Coordinates of N, CA and C in Angstrom, one line a residue:
M1 N 190.1 187.2 29.2 CA 189.7 185.5 28.2 C 189.4 185.7 27.1
G2 N 189.7 184.5 26.2 CA 189.6 185.0 25.1 C 191.0 183.9 23.7
E3 N 191.8 183.7 25.1 CA 192.9 183.4 23.9 C 192.7 181.8 25.1
F4 N 193.4 180.8 23.9 CA 192.6 179.3 24.5 C 194.6 179.3 25.5
R5 N 194.1 178.0 26.1 CA 194.9 178.5 27.3 C 195.5 176.1 28.2
L6 N 196.9 176.4 26.9 CA 196.7 174.7 27.4 C 197.0 174.5 28.9
K7 N 196.5 173.6 29.6 CA 196.9 173.4 30.7 C 197.3 171.6 31.0
T8 N 198.7 171.3 31.0 CA 199.2 170.3 30.8 C 200.2 170.0 31.6
P9 N 201.4 168.7 32.1 CA 202.3 168.9 32.3 C 203.4 167.7 31.0
F10 N 202.5 167.3 30.4 CA 203.2 167.1 29.3 C 203.6 167.6 28.1
K11 N 204.9 167.5 28.2 CA 205.2 168.0 26.4 C 205.3 167.3 25.5
P12 N 204.6 168.2 24.3 CA 204.9 167.3 22.9 C 206.2 166.4 22.1
K13 N 206.3 165.2 22.0 CA 207.4 164.3 21.8 C 207.1 162.9 20.9
G14 N 208.0 162.7 20.5 CA 208.2 161.4 19.3 C 208.0 162.2 17.7
D15 N 206.6 161.9 17.4 CA 206.5 162.3 15.4 C 205.5 164.0 16.7
Q16 N 204.7 164.6 16.8 CA 203.8 165.2 18.0 C 204.2 166.5 17.4
P17 N 205.3 166.5 17.9 CA 206.8 168.3 16.7 C 205.7 168.4 15.8
K18 N 206.4 167.7 15.0 CA 206.6 167.8 13.7 C 205.0 167.7 13.0
A19 N 203.8 167.0 13.5 CA 202.4 166.6 13.4 C 202.0 168.1 13.5
I20 N 202.0 168.8 15.0 CA 201.8 169.7 15.6 C 201.9 171.1 14.7
G21 N 203.5 171.4 14.0 CA 204.1 172.1 13.7 C 203.0 171.9 12.3
E22 N 203.7 170.9 11.1 CA 202.2 171.2 10.4 C 200.5 171.2 9.8
L23 N 200.4 170.6 10.7 CA 199.2 170.9 10.5 C 198.7 172.7 10.6
T24 N 199.4 172.6 12.0 CA 199.5 174.6 12.0 C 200.2 175.5 11.4
E25 N 200.7 174.7 10.2 CA 201.3 175.6 8.4 C 200.5 175.1 7.9
G26 N 199.4 174.0 8.2 CA 198.7 173.6 7.0 C 197.3 174.7 7.4
L27 N 197.3 175.2 8.6 CA 196.0 175.7 8.8 C 195.9 177.0 8.3
Q28 N 197.2 178.3 9.0 CA 197.9 179.2 7.9 C 197.3 179.1 6.8
K29 N 198.1 178.3 6.1 CA 197.6 178.3 5.2 C 196.7 177.8 4.3
G30 N 195.8 178.5 5.0 CA 194.7 178.1 4.2 C 193.7 176.9 4.3
L31 N 195.0 175.4 4.2 CA 194.4 174.1 3.8 C 192.9 173.9 4.2
K32 N 192.3 173.0 3.3 CA 190.6 172.9 3.7 C 190.4 171.6 4.3
H33 N 191.7 170.7 4.3 CA 192.2 168.7 4.2 C 193.3 169.1 4.6
Q34 N 193.0 167.8 6.1 CA 194.0 167.4 6.8 C 193.9 166.4 7.8
V35 N 194.7 165.7 7.4 CA 195.3 164.0 8.3 C 195.4 164.0 9.5
L36 N 195.2 163.7 10.5 CA 196.4 163.6 11.3 C 196.3 161.2 12.1
L37 N 197.0 161.2 11.6 CA 197.2 159.4 11.8 C 198.0 159.1 12.9
G38 N 197.3 157.8 13.9 CA 197.7 157.4 14.4 C 197.3 156.2 14.9
V39 N 197.6 155.4 15.9 CA 196.7 154.4 16.9 C 196.7 154.7 17.5
T40 N 195.6 153.9 18.2 CA 194.7 154.4 19.6 C 195.5 154.4 20.8
G41 N 195.8 156.1 21.5 CA 196.3 155.8 23.1 C 197.9 156.9 22.1
S42 N 198.1 157.1 21.1 CA 199.4 157.6 20.0 C 199.0 159.9 20.4
G43 N 198.2 159.2 21.9 CA 198.3 161.2 21.5 C 197.6 161.8 20.3
K44 N 196.6 161.4 19.3 CA 196.3 162.3 19.0 C 195.5 162.9 19.9
T45 N 194.6 163.2 20.0 CA 194.0 164.4 21.0 C 194.3 165.3 21.6
F46 N 195.4 165.5 22.2 CA 197.3 166.5 23.2 C 197.3 167.1 21.8
T47 N 197.8 166.5 20.2 CA 198.1 166.5 19.6 C 197.8 167.2 18.9
I48 N 196.2 167.6 18.4 CA 195.6 168.5 18.3 C 194.7 170.0 19.3
A49 N 195.1 169.3 21.1 CA 195.1 170.6 20.9 C 196.5 171.9 21.9
N50 N 197.7 170.6 21.6 CA 198.8 171.9 20.7 C 198.1 172.8 19.9
V51 N 197.8 172.1 18.6 CA 197.2 172.8 17.4 C 196.2 173.8 17.8
I52 N 194.8 173.7 18.6 CA 194.1 174.2 19.4 C 195.0 176.2 19.8
A53 N 195.5 175.5 20.9 CA 196.6 176.4 21.3 C 197.7 177.1 20.8
R54 N 197.6 176.7 19.9 CA 198.9 177.8 18.3 C 197.9 178.4 18.0
I55 N 197.2 178.2 16.7 CA 196.6 178.6 16.2 C 195.2 179.3 16.8
Q56 N 194.5 178.9 17.9 CA 194.3 180.0 18.6 C 191.8 180.1 17.8
R57 N 192.4 179.3 17.7 CA 190.7 180.1 17.1 C 189.5 178.6 17.4
P58 N 188.8 178.9 17.8 CA 186.9 178.6 17.7 C 187.6 177.2 17.2
T59 N 186.5 176.0 17.6 CA 187.0 174.7 16.9 C 186.1 173.8 17.2
L60 N 185.9 173.3 15.6 CA 184.3 171.2 15.8 C 185.1 171.0 15.8
V61 N 184.8 169.6 17.1 CA 185.3 168.9 16.4 C 184.4 167.0 16.6
I62 N 184.8 167.3 14.9 CA 183.2 166.5 15.5 C 184.1 164.8 15.3
A63 N 183.0 163.6 16.0 CA 183.2 162.8 16.1 C 182.4 161.5 15.4
H64 N 182.7 160.6 15.4 CA 181.9 159.6 15.1 C 180.0 159.1 15.7
N65 N 180.5 159.4 16.7 CA 179.5 158.4 17.4 C 179.8 159.3 19.5
K66 N 178.0 159.1 20.1 CA 178.2 159.7 21.2 C 179.4 159.6 22.1
T67 N 179.6 158.0 22.1 CA 181.0 157.9 23.1 C 182.8 158.3 22.9
L68 N 182.1 158.4 21.5 CA 183.7 158.9 21.4 C 183.6 160.3 21.5
A69 N 182.3 161.5 20.6 CA 182.5 162.7 21.8 C 182.5 162.6 23.0
A70 N 181.5 162.1 24.1 CA 182.4 161.3 25.5 C 183.5 161.5 25.6
Q71 N 184.0 161.2 25.1 CA 185.4 160.4 25.5 C 186.2 162.1 25.3
L72 N 186.2 162.7 24.2 CA 186.7 164.0 23.9 C 186.8 165.2 24.8
Y73 N 185.6 165.2 24.4 CA 184.9 166.4 25.3 C 185.7 166.4 27.0
G74 N 185.5 165.3 27.7 CA 186.4 164.9 28.9 C 188.0 165.7 28.8
E75 N 188.3 165.1 27.7 CA 190.4 165.4 27.4 C 189.7 166.7 27.4
F76 N 189.6 167.2 26.0 CA 189.3 168.5 25.2 C 189.1 169.6 27.0
K77 N 188.1 169.3 28.5 CA 188.0 169.4 29.3 C 189.6 170.3 30.5
E78 N 189.9 168.4 30.0 CA 191.2 168.7 31.0 C 192.7 169.7 30.4
F79 N 192.1 169.5 28.8 CA 193.1 170.3 28.3 C 193.3 172.0 28.4
F80 N 191.9 172.7 28.4 CA 191.2 173.6 28.2 C 190.6 174.1 29.4
P81 N 190.7 174.0 31.0 CA 190.2 174.0 32.0 C 189.3 175.7 31.5
E82 N 189.8 176.4 31.4 CA 189.6 178.0 32.1 C 189.2 178.6 30.5
N83 N 188.7 177.5 29.4 CA 187.7 178.1 28.1 C 186.1 177.8 28.0
A84 N 185.6 177.2 27.1 CA 184.3 177.2 26.8 C 184.6 176.2 26.1
V85 N 184.4 174.7 27.0 CA 184.8 173.4 25.8 C 183.5 172.5 27.0
E86 N 182.7 172.4 25.3 CA 181.3 172.6 24.8 C 180.6 170.8 24.0
F87 N 180.3 170.3 24.4 CA 179.6 169.1 24.1 C 177.8 169.4 23.1
F88 N 178.0 168.8 21.7 CA 177.2 168.9 21.0 C 176.6 167.6 20.9
V89 N 175.7 166.9 21.0 CA 175.3 165.4 20.5 C 173.5 165.3 20.2
S90 N 173.2 164.7 19.9 CA 172.1 164.1 19.6 C 171.4 164.3 21.4
Y91 N 170.1 164.8 21.6 CA 169.6 164.4 22.5 C 168.5 163.8 22.3
Y92 N 168.6 163.1 21.7 CA 167.7 161.5 21.7 C 168.1 161.0 21.9
D93 N 167.6 160.0 23.7 CA 167.6 158.8 24.6 C 167.9 156.9 24.2
Y94 N 166.5 157.6 23.1 CA 165.6 156.6 22.4 C 164.4 157.3 21.6
Y95 N 164.6 157.4 19.8 CA 164.0 157.5 19.0 C 163.4 157.2 17.4
Q96 N 162.0 156.6 17.5 CA 161.8 156.0 17.0 C 161.2 156.1 15.7
P97 N 161.5 156.5 14.3 CA 160.8 157.0 14.1 C 159.4 156.6 12.9
E98 N 158.7 157.2 12.1 CA 157.3 156.4 12.2 C 157.3 155.6 11.2
A99 N 156.7 154.7 11.0 CA 156.5 154.0 9.2 C 155.2 153.2 8.9
Y100 N 155.3 152.4 8.6 CA 154.0 151.9 8.2 C 155.1 150.6 6.8
I101 N 154.3 149.6 7.5 CA 154.3 148.1 7.3 C 153.3 147.6 6.6
P102 N 153.4 147.9 5.3 CA 152.5 147.4 4.1 C 151.5 145.8 3.5
Q103 N 152.1 145.1 4.7 CA 152.7 143.6 3.9 C 150.7 144.2 5.1
S104 N 151.4 144.6 7.0 CA 150.4 144.3 7.9 C 148.9 145.8 7.4
D105 N 149.9 147.0 6.3 CA 148.6 147.7 7.0 C 149.1 148.8 8.0
T106 N 150.1 148.6 8.8 CA 150.7 149.2 10.4 C 150.9 150.4 10.0
Y107 N 150.5 151.9 10.8 CA 151.5 152.5 10.9 C 151.8 152.3 12.6
I108 N 152.7 153.3 12.4 CA 154.0 152.9 14.1 C 154.1 154.8 13.9
E109 N 153.3 155.4 14.9 CA 153.6 156.8 15.1 C 155.1 156.9 16.4
K110 N 155.8 158.3 15.1 CA 157.5 158.4 16.0 C 156.9 158.7 17.2
D111 N 158.2 158.4 17.8 CA 157.8 158.0 19.2 C 159.1 158.4 20.2
A112 N 159.9 159.8 20.8 CA 160.9 159.8 21.0 C 161.1 160.4 22.8
L113 N 162.6 160.5 23.1 CA 162.9 160.0 24.4 C 164.4 161.7 23.9
I114 N 163.6 162.5 24.6 CA 165.1 163.2 25.0 C 165.1 163.6 26.3
N115 N 166.6 163.7 26.6 CA 167.6 164.3 27.4 C 167.8 165.1 27.8
D116 N 167.2 166.3 28.7 CA 167.5 166.9 29.0 C 168.2 167.7 29.6
D117 N 169.1 167.1 29.7 CA 170.7 167.8 30.4 C 171.3 167.7 29.2
I118 N 171.4 167.2 28.0 CA 172.3 166.9 26.8 C 171.8 167.7 25.5
D119 N 170.3 168.3 26.2 CA 168.9 169.7 25.3 C 170.4 170.8 26.0
R120 N 170.1 170.7 27.1 CA 170.9 172.1 27.9 C 172.2 172.5 27.3
M121 N 173.6 171.2 27.6 CA 174.3 171.7 27.0 C 174.4 171.6 25.3
R122 N 173.5 171.1 24.7 CA 173.6 171.5 23.3 C 173.4 172.7 23.2
H123 N 172.2 173.5 24.3 CA 171.9 175.3 23.8 C 173.3 176.0 25.1
S124 N 173.9 175.3 25.4 CA 175.3 176.1 26.0 C 175.7 176.5 25.7
A125 N 176.3 175.4 24.0 CA 177.2 175.2 23.1 C 177.2 176.3 22.4
T126 N 176.2 176.8 22.0 CA 175.6 177.7 20.5 C 176.0 178.7 21.1
R127 N 175.5 178.8 22.4 CA 175.5 180.0 23.2 C 176.7 180.7 23.7
A128 N 177.8 179.1 22.7 CA 179.0 180.0 23.6 C 179.5 180.0 22.1
V129 N 179.4 179.4 21.1 CA 179.6 179.7 19.7 C 179.2 181.5 19.2
L130 N 178.3 181.7 20.1 CA 177.9 182.7 19.6 C 178.8 184.0 20.3
E131 N 179.1 183.5 21.2 CA 179.7 184.3 22.6 C 180.9 184.5 22.9
R132 N 181.6 183.6 22.7 CA 182.9 183.5 22.9 C 183.7 183.0 21.8
R133 N 185.7 183.5 21.0 CA 185.9 182.3 20.5 C 186.1 181.9 20.8
D134 N 186.8 182.0 22.6 CA 187.4 180.8 22.9 C 186.8 179.4 23.2
T135 N 186.7 178.6 22.2 CA 185.7 178.3 22.4 C 185.6 177.1 21.6
I136 N 186.1 175.4 22.1 CA 185.7 174.2 21.6 C 184.2 172.9 21.2
V137 N 183.9 172.8 20.3 CA 182.8 172.4 20.2 C 183.2 170.8 20.3
V138 N 182.5 169.6 21.2 CA 182.9 167.9 20.5 C 181.6 168.1 19.9
A139 N 181.6 167.3 19.1 CA 180.2 167.0 18.5 C 180.2 165.1 18.2
S140 N 178.9 165.1 17.8 CA 178.4 164.0 16.8 C 178.1 164.3 15.6
V141 N 178.5 163.0 14.6 CA 177.7 164.4 13.0 C 176.5 164.5 13.4
S142 N 175.6 164.3 14.1 CA 174.7 164.9 14.5 C 175.0 166.2 14.6
C143 N 175.7 167.0 14.2 CA 175.4 168.0 14.7 C 175.1 168.9 13.7
I144 N 175.3 168.5 12.5 CA 175.0 168.3 10.9 C 173.5 169.1 11.1
Y145 N 172.7 168.7 12.2 CA 171.6 168.7 11.6 C 171.0 170.4 12.5
G146 N 172.3 171.0 14.0 CA 172.1 172.2 14.4 C 170.8 172.3 14.7
I147 N 170.7 173.5 15.4 CA 169.4 174.4 16.0 C 168.9 175.1 15.2
G148 N 169.5 175.3 14.2 CA 168.7 176.3 13.1 C 169.5 178.1 12.8
S149 N 169.0 178.6 12.8 CA 169.8 179.4 12.5 C 170.9 180.5 13.1
P150 N 171.9 181.2 13.1 CA 172.7 181.9 14.6 C 171.0 183.2 14.6
E151 N 170.8 183.9 13.4 CA 169.6 185.2 13.8 C 168.6 184.9 14.5
D152 N 167.6 183.8 14.3 CA 166.7 182.6 14.9 C 167.1 182.2 15.8
Y153 N 167.5 181.9 16.5 CA 168.0 181.2 17.4 C 168.5 182.0 19.0
M154 N 168.5 183.1 18.4 CA 168.9 184.8 18.9 C 167.5 185.8 19.2
A155 N 167.3 185.8 18.1 CA 166.0 186.5 18.6 C 165.4 185.3 19.4
M156 N 165.1 184.4 20.0 CA 164.6 183.5 21.4 C 164.9 183.8 22.0
H157 N 165.9 184.2 22.6 CA 166.4 184.4 23.3 C 165.6 185.7 24.8
L158 N 165.0 185.4 25.8 CA 164.8 186.3 27.7 C 165.3 186.9 28.0
I159 N 165.8 187.8 27.7 CA 166.8 189.2 29.3 C 165.7 188.6 30.7
V160 N 166.8 188.7 31.3 CA 165.7 188.7 33.1 C 167.0 189.3 33.7
E161 N 166.3 190.5 34.3 CA 167.0 191.0 35.1 C 166.8 191.4 36.7

């Protein structure tokens, strides 16, 4: 394990080979900002999968919402079935922050419903990042909150023999 292996019957076509080459070259040169533009269905995810296979680096893919993150997660799982493709989104199915309404002097308590399956997937993603180089984490923007420092996270684990 440790090497990204792209599994697909498709070959890059059209503008994809050029985009793959330029994005790969930019990463190798240390460019911090690059943009891949394309209309819906043009193969942007496939293009990025090819870049990941070329550069062989752990990758974080950030989507603007959970729905797109779930779609990308499924696609990357298909492209990289032998690698750690993980999902990291907010585990809240419902979240009501605490609030105060001064007009009626009403306090509303915080309320939340946590999705245990998504919580497990977040922990799986964190473990993969800490243990494997062949990891792709597909996340929504909520990933910026993380789950703490790697040192604190690792200090909480328990080995069962």
